[in-house]
Coordinates of C-alpha atoms and ligand atoms in Angstrom, one line a residue:
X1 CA 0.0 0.0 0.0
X2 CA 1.2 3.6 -1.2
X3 CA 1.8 5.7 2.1
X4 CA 1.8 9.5 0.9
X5 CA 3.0 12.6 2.7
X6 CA 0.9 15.7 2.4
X7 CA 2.6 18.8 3.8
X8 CA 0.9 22.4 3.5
X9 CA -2.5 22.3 4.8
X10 CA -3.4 25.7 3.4
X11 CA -6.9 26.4 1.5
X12 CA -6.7 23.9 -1.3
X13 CA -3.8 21.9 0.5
X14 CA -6.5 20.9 3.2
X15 CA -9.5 19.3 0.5
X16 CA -6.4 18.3 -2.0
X17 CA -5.5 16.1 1.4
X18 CA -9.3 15.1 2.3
X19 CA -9.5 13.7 -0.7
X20 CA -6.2 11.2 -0.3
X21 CA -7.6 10.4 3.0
X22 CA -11.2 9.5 1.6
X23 CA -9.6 7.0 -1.1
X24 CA -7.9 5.1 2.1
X25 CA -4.6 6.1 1.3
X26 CA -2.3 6.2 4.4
X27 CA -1.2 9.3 5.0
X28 CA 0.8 11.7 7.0
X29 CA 0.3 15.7 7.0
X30 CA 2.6 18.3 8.6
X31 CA 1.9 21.9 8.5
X32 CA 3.9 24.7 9.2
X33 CA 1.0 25.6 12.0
X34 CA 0.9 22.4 13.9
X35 CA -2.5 23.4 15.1
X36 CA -4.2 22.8 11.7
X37 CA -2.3 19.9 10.9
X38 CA -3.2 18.2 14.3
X39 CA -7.1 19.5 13.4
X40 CA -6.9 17.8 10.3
X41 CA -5.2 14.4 11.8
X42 CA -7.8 14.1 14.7
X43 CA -11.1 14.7 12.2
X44 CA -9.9 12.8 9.2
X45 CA -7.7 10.0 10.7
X46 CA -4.0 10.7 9.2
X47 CA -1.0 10.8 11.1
X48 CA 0.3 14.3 12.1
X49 CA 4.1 14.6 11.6
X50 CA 5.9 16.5 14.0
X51 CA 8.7 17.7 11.3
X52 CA 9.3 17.2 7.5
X53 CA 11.1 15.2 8.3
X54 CA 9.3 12.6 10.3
X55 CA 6.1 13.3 7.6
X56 CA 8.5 11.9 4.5
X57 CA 10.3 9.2 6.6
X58 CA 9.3 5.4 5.0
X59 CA 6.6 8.1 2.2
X60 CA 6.3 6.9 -1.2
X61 CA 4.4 10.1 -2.0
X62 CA 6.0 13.4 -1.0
X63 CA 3.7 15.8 -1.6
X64 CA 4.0 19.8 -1.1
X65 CA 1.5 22.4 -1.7
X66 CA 2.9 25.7 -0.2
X67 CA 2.8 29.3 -0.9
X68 CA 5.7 30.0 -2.9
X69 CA 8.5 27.4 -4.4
X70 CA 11.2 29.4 -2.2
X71 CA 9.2 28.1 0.6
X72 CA 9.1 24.2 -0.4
X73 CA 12.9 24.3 -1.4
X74 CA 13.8 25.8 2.0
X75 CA 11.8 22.9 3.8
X76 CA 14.3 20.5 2.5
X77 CA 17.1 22.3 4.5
X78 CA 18.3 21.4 8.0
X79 CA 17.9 18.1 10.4
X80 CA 14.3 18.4 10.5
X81 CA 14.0 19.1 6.9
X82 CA 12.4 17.0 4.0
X83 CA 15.6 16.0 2.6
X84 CA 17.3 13.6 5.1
X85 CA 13.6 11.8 5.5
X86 CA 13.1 11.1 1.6
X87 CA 13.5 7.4 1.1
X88 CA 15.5 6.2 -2.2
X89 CA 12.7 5.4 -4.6
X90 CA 10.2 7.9 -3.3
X91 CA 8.6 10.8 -5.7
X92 CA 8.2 14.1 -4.4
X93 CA 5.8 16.1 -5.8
X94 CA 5.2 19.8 -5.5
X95 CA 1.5 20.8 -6.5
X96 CA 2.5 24.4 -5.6
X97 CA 2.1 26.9 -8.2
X98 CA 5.7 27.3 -8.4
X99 CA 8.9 28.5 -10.2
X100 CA 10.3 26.6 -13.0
X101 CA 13.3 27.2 -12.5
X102 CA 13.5 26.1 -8.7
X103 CA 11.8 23.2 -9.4
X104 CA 14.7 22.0 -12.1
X105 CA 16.8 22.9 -8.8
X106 CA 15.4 21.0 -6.5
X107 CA 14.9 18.0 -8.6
X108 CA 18.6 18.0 -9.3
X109 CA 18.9 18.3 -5.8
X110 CA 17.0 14.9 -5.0
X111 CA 18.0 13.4 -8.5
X112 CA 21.5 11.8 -6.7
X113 CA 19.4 10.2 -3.8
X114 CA 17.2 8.4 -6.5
X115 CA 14.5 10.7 -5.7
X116 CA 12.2 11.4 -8.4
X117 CA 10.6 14.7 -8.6
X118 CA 7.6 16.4 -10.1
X119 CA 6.1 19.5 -11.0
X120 CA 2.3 19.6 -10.3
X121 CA 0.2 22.3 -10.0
X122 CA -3.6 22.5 -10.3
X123 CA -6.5 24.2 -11.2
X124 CA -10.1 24.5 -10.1
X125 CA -10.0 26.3 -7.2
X126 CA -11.3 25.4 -3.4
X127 CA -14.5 24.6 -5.1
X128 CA -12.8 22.1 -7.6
X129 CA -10.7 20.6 -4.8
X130 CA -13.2 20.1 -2.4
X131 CA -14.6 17.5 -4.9
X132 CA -11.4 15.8 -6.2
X133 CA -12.2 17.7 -10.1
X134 CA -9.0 19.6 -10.1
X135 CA -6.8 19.7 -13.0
X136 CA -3.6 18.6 -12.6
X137 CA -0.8 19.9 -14.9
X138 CA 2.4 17.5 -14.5
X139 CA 6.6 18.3 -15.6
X140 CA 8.8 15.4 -15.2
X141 CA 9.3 11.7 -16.6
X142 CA 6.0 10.1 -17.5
X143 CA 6.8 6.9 -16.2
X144 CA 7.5 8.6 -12.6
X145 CA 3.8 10.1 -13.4
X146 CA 2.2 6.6 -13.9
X147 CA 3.6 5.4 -10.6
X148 CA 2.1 8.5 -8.7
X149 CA -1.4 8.7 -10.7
X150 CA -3.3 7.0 -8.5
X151 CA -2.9 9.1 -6.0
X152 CA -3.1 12.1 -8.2
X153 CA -6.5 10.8 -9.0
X154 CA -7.5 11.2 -5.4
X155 CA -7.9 15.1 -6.0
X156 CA -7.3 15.6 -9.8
X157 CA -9.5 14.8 -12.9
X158 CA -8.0 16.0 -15.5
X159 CA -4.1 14.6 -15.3
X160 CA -2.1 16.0 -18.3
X161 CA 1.7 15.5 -18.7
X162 CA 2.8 18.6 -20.0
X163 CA 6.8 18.2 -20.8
X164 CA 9.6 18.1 -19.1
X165 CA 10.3 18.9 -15.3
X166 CA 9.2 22.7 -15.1
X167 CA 6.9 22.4 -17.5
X168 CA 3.8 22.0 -15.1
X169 CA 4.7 25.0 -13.1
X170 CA 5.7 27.2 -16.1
X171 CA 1.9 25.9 -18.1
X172 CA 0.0 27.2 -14.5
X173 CA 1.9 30.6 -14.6
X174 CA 0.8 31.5 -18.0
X175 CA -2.8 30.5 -16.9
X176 CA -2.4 32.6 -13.9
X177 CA -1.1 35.9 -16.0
X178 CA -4.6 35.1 -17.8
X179 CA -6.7 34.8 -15.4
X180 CA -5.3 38.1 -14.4
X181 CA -5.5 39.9 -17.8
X182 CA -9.2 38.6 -17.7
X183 CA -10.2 40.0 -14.1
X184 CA -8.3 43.2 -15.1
X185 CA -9.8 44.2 -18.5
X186 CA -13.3 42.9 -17.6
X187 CA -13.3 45.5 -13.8
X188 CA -12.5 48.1 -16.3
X189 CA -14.7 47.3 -19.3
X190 CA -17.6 47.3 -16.7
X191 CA -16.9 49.9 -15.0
X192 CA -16.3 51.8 -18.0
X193 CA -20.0 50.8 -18.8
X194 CA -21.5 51.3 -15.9
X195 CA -20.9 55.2 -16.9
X196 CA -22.0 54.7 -19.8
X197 CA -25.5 53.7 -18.5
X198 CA -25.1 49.6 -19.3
X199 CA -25.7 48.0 -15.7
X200 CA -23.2 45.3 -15.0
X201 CA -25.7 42.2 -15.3
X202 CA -27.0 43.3 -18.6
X203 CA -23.4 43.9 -20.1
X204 CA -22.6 40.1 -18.3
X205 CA -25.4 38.4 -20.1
X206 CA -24.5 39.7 -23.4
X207 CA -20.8 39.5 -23.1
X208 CA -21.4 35.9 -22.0
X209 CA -23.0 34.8 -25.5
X210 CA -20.1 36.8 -27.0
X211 CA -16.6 36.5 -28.0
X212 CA -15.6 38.3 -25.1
X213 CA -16.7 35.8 -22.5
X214 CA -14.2 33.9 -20.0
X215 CA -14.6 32.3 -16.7
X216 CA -13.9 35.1 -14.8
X217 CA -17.2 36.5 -17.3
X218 CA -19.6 33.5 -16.8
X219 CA -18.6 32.2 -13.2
X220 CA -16.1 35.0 -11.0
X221 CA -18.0 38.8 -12.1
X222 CA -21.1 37.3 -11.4
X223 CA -21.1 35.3 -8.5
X224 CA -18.4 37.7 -6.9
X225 CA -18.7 40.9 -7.5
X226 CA -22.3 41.6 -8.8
X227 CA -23.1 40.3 -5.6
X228 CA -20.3 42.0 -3.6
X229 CA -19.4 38.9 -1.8
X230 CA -16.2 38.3 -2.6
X231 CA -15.4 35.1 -0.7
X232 CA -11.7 34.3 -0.2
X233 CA -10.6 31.3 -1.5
X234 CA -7.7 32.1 -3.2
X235 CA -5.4 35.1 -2.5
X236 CA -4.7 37.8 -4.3
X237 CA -0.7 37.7 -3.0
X238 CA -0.5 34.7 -4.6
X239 CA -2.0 35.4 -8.0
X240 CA 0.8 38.4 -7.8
X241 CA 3.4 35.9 -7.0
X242 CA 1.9 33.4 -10.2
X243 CA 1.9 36.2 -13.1
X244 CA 5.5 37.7 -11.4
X245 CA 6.8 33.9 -12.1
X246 CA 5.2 34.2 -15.6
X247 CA 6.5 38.0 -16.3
X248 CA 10.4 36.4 -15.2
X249 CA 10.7 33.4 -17.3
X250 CA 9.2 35.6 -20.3
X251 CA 12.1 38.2 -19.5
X252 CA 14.5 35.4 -19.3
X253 CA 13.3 33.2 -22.1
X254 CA 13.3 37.0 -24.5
X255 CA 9.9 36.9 -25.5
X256 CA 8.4 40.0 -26.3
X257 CA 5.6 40.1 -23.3
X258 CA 4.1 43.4 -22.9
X259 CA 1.0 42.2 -21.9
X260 CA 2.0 39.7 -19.3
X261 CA 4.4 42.7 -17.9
X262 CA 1.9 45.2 -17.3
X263 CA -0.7 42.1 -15.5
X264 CA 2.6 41.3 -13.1
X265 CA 2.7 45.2 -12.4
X266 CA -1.2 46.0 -11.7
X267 CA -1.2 42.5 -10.0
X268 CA 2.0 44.1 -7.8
X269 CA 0.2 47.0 -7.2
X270 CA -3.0 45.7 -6.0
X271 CA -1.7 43.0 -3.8
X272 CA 0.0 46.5 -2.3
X273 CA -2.8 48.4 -1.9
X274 CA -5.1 45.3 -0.4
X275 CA -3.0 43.4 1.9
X276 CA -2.2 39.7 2.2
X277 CA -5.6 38.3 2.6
X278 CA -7.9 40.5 0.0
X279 CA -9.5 37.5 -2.8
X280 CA -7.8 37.8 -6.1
X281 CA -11.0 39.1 -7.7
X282 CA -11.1 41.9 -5.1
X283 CA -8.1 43.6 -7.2
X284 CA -11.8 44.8 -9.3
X285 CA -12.0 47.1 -5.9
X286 CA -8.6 49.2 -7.2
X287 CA -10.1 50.0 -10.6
X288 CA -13.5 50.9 -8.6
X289 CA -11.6 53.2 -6.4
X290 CA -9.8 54.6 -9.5
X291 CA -12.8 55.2 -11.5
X292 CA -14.9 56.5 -8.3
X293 CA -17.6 54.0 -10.1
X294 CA -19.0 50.7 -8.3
X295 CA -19.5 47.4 -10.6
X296 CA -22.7 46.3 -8.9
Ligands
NDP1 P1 -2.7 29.5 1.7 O1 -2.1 30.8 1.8 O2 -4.1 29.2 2.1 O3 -1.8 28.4 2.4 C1 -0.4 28.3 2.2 C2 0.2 27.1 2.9 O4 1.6 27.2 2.8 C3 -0.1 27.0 4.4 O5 -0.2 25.6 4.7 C4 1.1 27.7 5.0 O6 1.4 27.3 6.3 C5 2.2 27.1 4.1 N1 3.4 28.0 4.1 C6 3.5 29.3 3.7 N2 4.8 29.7 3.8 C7 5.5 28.6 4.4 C8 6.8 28.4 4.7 N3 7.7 29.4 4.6 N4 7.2 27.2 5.2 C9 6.3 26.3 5.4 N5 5.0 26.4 5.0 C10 4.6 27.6 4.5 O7 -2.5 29.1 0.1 P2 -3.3 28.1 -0.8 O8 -3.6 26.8 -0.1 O9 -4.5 28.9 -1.4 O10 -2.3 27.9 -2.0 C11 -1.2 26.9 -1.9 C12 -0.6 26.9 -3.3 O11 -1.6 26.4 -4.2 C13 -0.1 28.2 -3.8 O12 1.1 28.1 -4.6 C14 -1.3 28.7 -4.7 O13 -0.8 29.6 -5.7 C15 -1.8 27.4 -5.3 N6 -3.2 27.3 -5.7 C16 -4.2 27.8 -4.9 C17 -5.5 27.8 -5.3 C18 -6.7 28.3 -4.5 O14 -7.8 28.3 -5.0 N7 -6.5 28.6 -3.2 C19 -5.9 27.2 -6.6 C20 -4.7 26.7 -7.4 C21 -3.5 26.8 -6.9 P3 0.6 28.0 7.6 O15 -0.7 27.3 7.7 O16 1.5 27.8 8.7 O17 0.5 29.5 7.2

């Protein structure tokens, strides 16, 4: 029997982990705040690991799903890091939307302990995760993704290798930049509207059976910030962080991005003027303050 790892209990972390425990996987979770790892132990019946360490000792699975891929590569460091428990043999997998270029780091890192590693980051949000649906975009050796699909399945749906390692994390950034451009030109297309005398619902609806329309059109503006709701579910630091990753490796890789440059900056900006824990489609409040106009 497969005995995974799970460490980062954060907002998707915690259903991405329900999930492995629901398929009877063994597993064991550590999070940087015990307290919500030893929640999640005590309601759900895993194992709460007291260090890294102790959570990838004897693992098959490694599996990380942290903030930032600076974060995961420092928790290998140290004697209570993840490095010294990783067993020869074992994959570790980082479903953080992360940095290419780490990732190829780390994984050169592990590669001399016969530790295989992979890039995989999801989509689908709380909502997605919460019912094992995500969509899980994999970088690394295929064969190294056969042996961990099944518990990939636990949580994802949609399981696509996407190339070599780094390729996962760099597919997700460019999704992310998107996601951004979208919010961004649709807060100031309604707003510019709004002024214009088009309410925000009836410029949706047609928009929606248009050429125009997007996910953040048909699902996000509407159930967000029509209703002025917007839950938090996924940070608006960490979209920043996602389109800054995509912004670098266009810089790096010399591809004309002017588009994906300007997202990272008003991303930047936003995350500046609303703090760590504002939603990602609350960065629509900056363009409302700008415009002195309200998309409701
Ligand atoms: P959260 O901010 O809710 O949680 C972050 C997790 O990372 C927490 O477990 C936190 O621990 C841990 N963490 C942060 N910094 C460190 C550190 N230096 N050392 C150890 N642990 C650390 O983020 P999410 O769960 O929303 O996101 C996790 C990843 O998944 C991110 O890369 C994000 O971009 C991505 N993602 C998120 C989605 C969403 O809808 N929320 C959708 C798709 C991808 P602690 O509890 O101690 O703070």
């Amino acid at each position: 029997m497969t005995t995974v790892a799970f460490l980062g209990l954060g907002a998707i972390g915690n259903p991405m982990a329900r999930q492995i425990v629901q398929e009877q996987i063994p597993l064991r979770v550590w999070n940087r705040t015990g307290a919500k790892a030893a929640d999640f132990a005590a309601q759900h019946g895993a194992t709460h690991a007291q260090t890294p360490r102790d959570a990838a000792t004897g693992a098959d699975v490694i599996i990380t799903c942290l903030a930032t891929s600076a974060d995961v590569e420092a928790l290998l460091d140290g004697p209570s890091g993840l490095e010294f428990g990783l067993s020869e043999g074992a994959i570790f997998m980082d479903c953080t939307s992360g940095d290419p270029a780490v990732s190829r780091r780390i994984a050169a890192r592990l590669a001399p302990r016969n530790v295989s590693f992979l890039d995989a980051p999801v989509s689908g949000g709380v909502a997605g995760a919460e019912i094992g649906t995500l969509t899980v975009m994999v970088g690394g050796d295929p064969a190294v993704l056969e042996r961990a699909r099944p518990v990939i399945e636990a949580f994802g749906e949609k399981i696509v290798h996407c190339g070599p390692i780094g390729a996962g994390h760099a597919l997700k950034a460019i999704n992310q930049a998107m996601l951004a451009i979208h919010i961004w030109s649709l807060g100031e297309g309604l707003t510019a509207l709004a002024r214009a005398g088009v309410k925000p619902a009836v410029a949706l609806d047609v928009i929606n059976s248009s050429s125009g329309k997007s996910n953040t059109s048909q699902n996000l503006f509407p159930q967000r910030v029509l209703t002025r709701a917007f839950p938090r579910t996924f940070r608006l630091a960490l979209l920043d962080k996602d389109v800054g990753i995509a912004a670098r490796a266009m810089r790096e890789q010399k591809v004309p991005s002017p588009m994906i440059q300007l997202a990272a900056e008003l991303m930047s900006m936003a995350h500046r003027e609303l703090g760590e824990e504002a939603d990602h489609v609350e960065a629509v409040k900056v363009i409302e303050r700008m415009a002195g106009e309200v998309i409701d």
